């Protein structure tokens, strides 16, 4: 089953008088449990594409379906609800909440989005801390952790709600090379263990090699350059 299906999507930004064509007639589809990278230099449209798939922004035209839903039809409220149910996010600068412990950071989406009872939350948080190897950091605060450890917490937080799809916009940009590899490996392990689909962006050629499917972006044009069936 295709988890993401884009047909001729375009994104145009208005910047003062000028129109910026950030994504040009993109066609692609991403199957459930894929491990995909969007690759391209700064300004090539990676974040624009991830934001549209993550229902944070709408395409200007074309059709975009995520988890069977035409996301162009979602208003702000239903988009937020849809994200909470289906999508997890991982950021370049980790975006952990500094006043919450590691365990509380991971628990946060279960309280805010899903309203799980306390015992079930505790169980799930412990399971995820174990899975990403940070159980011994549970009661620490984010600023006591290294970059690699923070990104492990962010991965656990993204997975905690059983999201089908994890979107990671340059998740390794603030990490040294060895740590970056380990984070991408961990994401792949989570895909293998849970069947979660991962889409991450990078402009690092070494990191992108870990992806099974690569879409290369250049000035808003997208082209599949590794894996699966080739698309325009
Ligand atoms: P990347 O993530 O690959 O660096 P982006 O998706 O951020 O690329 O940007 C793609 C293009 O769209 C760039 O030319 C950028 O300047 C432009 N752009 C991105 N966001 C906006 C915005 N909110 N308003 C105007 N132009 C934008
Ligand atoms: Mg970007």
Coordinates of C-alpha atoms and ligand atoms in Angstrom, one line a residue:
X1 CA 0.0 0.0 0.0
X2 CA 1.2 3.5 -0.7
X3 CA 1.4 5.6 2.4
X4 CA 2.1 8.8 0.5
X5 CA 1.0 9.5 -3.1
X6 CA 1.8 12.7 -4.8
X7 CA 0.4 13.5 -8.2
X8 CA 1.6 16.6 -9.9
X9 CA 2.0 18.6 -6.7
X10 CA 3.4 22.1 -6.9
X11 CA 4.2 24.7 -4.3
X12 CA 4.5 28.4 -5.0
X13 CA 5.4 30.9 -2.4
X14 CA 4.6 34.6 -2.7
X15 CA 7.7 36.6 -1.6
X16 CA 6.8 40.2 -1.9
X17 CA 6.0 40.7 -5.7
X18 CA 7.9 37.7 -6.7
X19 CA 6.6 34.1 -7.0
X20 CA 9.0 31.4 -5.8
X21 CA 8.3 28.0 -7.3
X22 CA 9.6 25.8 -4.5
X23 CA 8.2 22.4 -5.8
X24 CA 7.5 21.9 -9.5
X25 CA 5.0 19.2 -10.6
X26 CA 6.3 16.4 -8.4
X27 CA 5.0 12.8 -8.9
X28 CA 6.0 10.2 -6.4
X29 CA 4.7 7.5 -4.1
X30 CA 6.1 6.0 -0.9
X31 CA 5.1 2.6 0.3
X32 CA 4.4 1.7 3.9
X33 CA 7.6 0.7 5.9
X34 CA 9.9 2.4 3.4
X35 CA 13.1 4.1 4.4
X36 CA 13.3 7.1 2.2
X37 CA 15.6 10.2 1.9
X38 CA 15.0 13.5 0.2
X39 CA 18.4 14.8 -0.9
X40 CA 19.4 18.1 -2.3
X41 CA 21.3 21.3 -1.6
X42 CA 19.9 24.1 0.6
X43 CA 16.9 25.8 -1.0
X44 CA 16.1 22.8 -3.3
X45 CA 12.7 22.2 -1.7
X46 CA 13.2 19.4 0.9
X47 CA 11.5 21.2 3.8
X48 CA 8.7 22.4 1.6
X49 CA 8.0 18.8 0.5
X50 CA 8.3 17.4 4.1
X51 CA 6.0 20.1 5.4
X52 CA 3.3 19.3 2.8
X53 CA 3.5 15.6 3.6
X54 CA 3.3 16.4 7.3
X55 CA 0.2 18.5 6.7
X56 CA 1.9 21.6 8.0
X57 CA 1.4 23.3 4.6
X58 CA -0.8 22.7 1.5
X59 CA 0.3 22.2 -2.0
X60 CA -0.6 25.1 -4.3
X61 CA -2.0 22.5 -6.8
X62 CA -2.0 18.8 -7.5
X63 CA -3.1 15.9 -5.3
X64 CA -1.4 14.7 -2.2
X65 CA -2.7 11.6 -0.3
X66 CA -1.2 10.6 3.1
X67 CA -2.5 7.4 4.8
X68 CA -5.4 7.3 2.5
X69 CA -6.4 10.9 3.2
X70 CA -6.5 13.7 0.6
X71 CA -4.6 16.2 2.8
X72 CA -5.5 19.2 0.6
X73 CA -9.1 18.8 2.0
X74 CA -8.0 19.2 5.7
X75 CA -8.7 22.4 7.5
X76 CA -6.3 23.6 10.3
X77 CA -8.1 21.7 13.0
X78 CA -8.4 18.4 11.1
X79 CA -4.8 18.7 9.9
X80 CA -3.6 19.0 13.5
X81 CA -5.8 16.0 14.5
X82 CA -4.5 14.0 11.5
X83 CA -0.9 14.8 12.5
X84 CA -1.5 13.7 16.1
X85 CA -2.9 10.4 14.9
X86 CA -0.5 9.4 12.1
X87 CA 2.7 11.5 11.9
X88 CA 5.7 11.9 14.1
X89 CA 8.3 14.7 13.6
X90 CA 12.1 14.7 14.3
X91 CA 13.9 18.1 14.0
X92 CA 17.4 19.2 13.2
X93 CA 17.7 21.0 16.6
X94 CA 15.9 18.2 18.5
X95 CA 13.1 20.5 19.9
X96 CA 12.9 18.9 23.3
X97 CA 11.2 20.8 26.1
X98 CA 14.0 22.0 28.4
X99 CA 11.9 22.0 31.7
X100 CA 10.7 18.4 31.3
X101 CA 12.8 15.3 32.0
X102 CA 13.7 12.9 29.2
X103 CA 10.8 10.5 30.2
X104 CA 8.4 13.5 30.4
X105 CA 9.5 14.7 27.0
X106 CA 8.7 11.3 25.5
X107 CA 5.4 11.1 27.4
X108 CA 4.2 14.5 26.3
X109 CA 2.4 13.5 23.0
X110 CA 0.5 10.8 24.9
X111 CA -0.9 13.4 27.3
X112 CA -1.4 16.3 24.8
X113 CA -2.5 14.4 21.8
X114 CA -3.9 11.0 22.9
X115 CA -4.9 11.3 26.5
X116 CA -3.8 7.9 27.5
X117 CA -4.2 6.7 31.2
X118 CA -1.1 7.1 33.3
X119 CA -0.1 3.5 33.7
X120 CA -0.4 2.8 30.0
X121 CA 1.7 5.9 29.3
X122 CA 4.4 4.8 31.7
X123 CA 4.6 1.4 30.1
X124 CA 4.9 2.8 26.6
X125 CA 7.5 5.4 27.6
X126 CA 9.7 2.7 29.2
X127 CA 9.4 0.6 26.1
X128 CA 10.5 3.4 23.9
X129 CA 13.4 4.5 26.1
X130 CA 14.6 0.9 26.0
X131 CA 14.2 0.7 22.3
X132 CA 16.4 3.8 21.6
X133 CA 18.9 3.0 24.4
X134 CA 18.3 5.9 26.8
X135 CA 16.6 4.2 29.8
X136 CA 19.5 5.3 32.1
X137 CA 18.8 9.0 31.2
X138 CA 15.1 8.9 32.1
X139 CA 15.2 11.5 34.9
X140 CA 17.8 13.8 33.3
X141 CA 17.0 17.1 31.5
X142 CA 17.7 17.7 27.8
X143 CA 20.7 20.0 28.5
X144 CA 22.4 17.2 30.4
X145 CA 22.5 15.1 27.2
X146 CA 24.7 15.0 24.1
X147 CA 23.3 15.8 20.7
X148 CA 23.2 12.1 19.8
X149 CA 21.3 11.3 23.0
X150 CA 18.9 14.2 22.4
X151 CA 18.1 12.9 19.0
X152 CA 17.4 9.4 20.4
X153 CA 14.9 11.0 22.8
X154 CA 13.3 12.8 19.8
X155 CA 13.0 9.5 17.9
X156 CA 11.4 7.9 20.9
X157 CA 9.0 10.9 21.2
X158 CA 8.1 10.6 17.5
X159 CA 7.3 6.9 17.8
X160 CA 5.5 6.9 21.1
X161 CA 2.0 7.4 19.7
X162 CA 2.5 4.5 17.2
X163 CA 2.7 7.0 14.3
X164 CA 2.7 5.3 10.9
X165 CA 5.0 7.9 9.4
X166 CA 8.0 9.7 10.8
X167 CA 9.2 12.8 9.0
X168 CA 12.8 14.0 9.9
X169 CA 14.0 17.2 8.4
X170 CA 17.8 17.1 8.4
X171 CA 17.9 15.1 11.6
X172 CA 21.7 14.7 11.5
X173 CA 22.6 18.3 10.6
X174 CA 23.8 19.1 14.1
X175 CA 25.6 15.9 14.8
X176 CA 29.2 14.7 14.1
X177 CA 29.6 12.0 11.4
X178 CA 29.8 9.0 13.6
X179 CA 26.8 10.1 15.7
X180 CA 24.9 10.9 12.5
X181 CA 25.4 7.3 11.2
X182 CA 24.3 5.9 14.5
X183 CA 21.1 8.0 14.5
X184 CA 20.2 6.9 10.9
X185 CA 21.0 3.3 11.9
X186 CA 18.7 3.6 14.8
X187 CA 15.9 5.0 12.7
X188 CA 16.3 2.1 10.3
X189 CA 16.2 -0.3 13.2
X190 CA 12.9 1.3 14.4
X191 CA 11.6 0.8 10.8
X192 CA 12.6 -2.8 10.9
X193 CA 11.1 -3.4 14.4
X194 CA 7.9 -1.5 14.1
X195 CA 7.2 -1.2 10.4
X196 CA 7.1 2.6 10.7
X197 CA 7.8 4.5 7.5
X198 CA 10.6 7.0 7.7
X199 CA 11.3 10.0 5.4
X200 CA 14.3 12.1 6.2
X201 CA 16.1 14.9 4.4
X202 CA 19.8 15.5 4.2
X203 CA 22.3 17.2 2.0
X204 CA 25.0 14.9 3.2
X205 CA 25.9 12.3 0.5
X206 CA 27.3 9.9 3.1
X207 CA 24.2 9.9 5.2
X208 CA 21.9 9.5 2.2
X209 CA 23.5 6.2 1.3
X210 CA 21.7 4.6 4.2
X211 CA 18.3 5.2 2.6
X212 CA 16.8 2.4 0.5
X213 CA 15.0 4.9 -1.7
X214 CA 16.3 8.3 -2.6
X215 CA 14.6 11.2 -4.2
X216 CA 16.9 13.9 -5.4
X217 CA 15.7 17.5 -5.5
X218 CA 17.2 20.2 -7.6
X219 CA 15.5 23.6 -7.9
X220 CA 12.1 22.1 -6.9
X221 CA 12.4 19.3 -9.4
X222 CA 12.2 15.8 -7.9
X223 CA 13.6 12.6 -9.4
X224 CA 14.0 9.2 -7.9
X225 CA 17.7 8.2 -8.0
X226 CA 17.7 5.1 -5.9
X227 CA 15.5 2.1 -5.2
X228 CA 12.1 0.7 -6.2
X229 CA 10.1 1.7 -9.3
X230 CA 11.4 4.8 -11.0
X231 CA 9.2 7.8 -11.2
X232 CA 9.5 11.0 -13.3
Ligands
LIG1 P1 15.5 23.2 1.6 O1 14.7 22.6 2.7 O2 15.9 22.2 0.6 O3 16.6 24.0 2.0 P2 13.1 24.9 1.2 O4 12.0 24.0 1.0 O5 13.3 25.5 2.6 O6 14.5 24.1 0.8 O7 13.0 26.1 0.2 C1 12.8 25.9 -1.2 C2 12.6 27.3 -1.8 O8 11.4 27.9 -1.4 C3 13.8 28.2 -1.5 O9 14.0 29.0 -2.7 C4 13.2 29.1 -0.4 O10 13.8 30.3 -0.3 C5 11.7 29.1 -0.7 N1 10.9 29.3 0.5 C6 10.7 28.4 1.5 N2 9.8 28.8 2.4 C7 9.4 30.0 1.9 C8 8.4 30.9 2.4 N3 7.7 30.7 3.6 N4 8.2 32.0 1.7 C9 8.9 32.3 0.6 N5 9.8 31.4 0.0 C10 10.0 30.3 0.7
LIG2 MG1 15.2 22.7 4.8

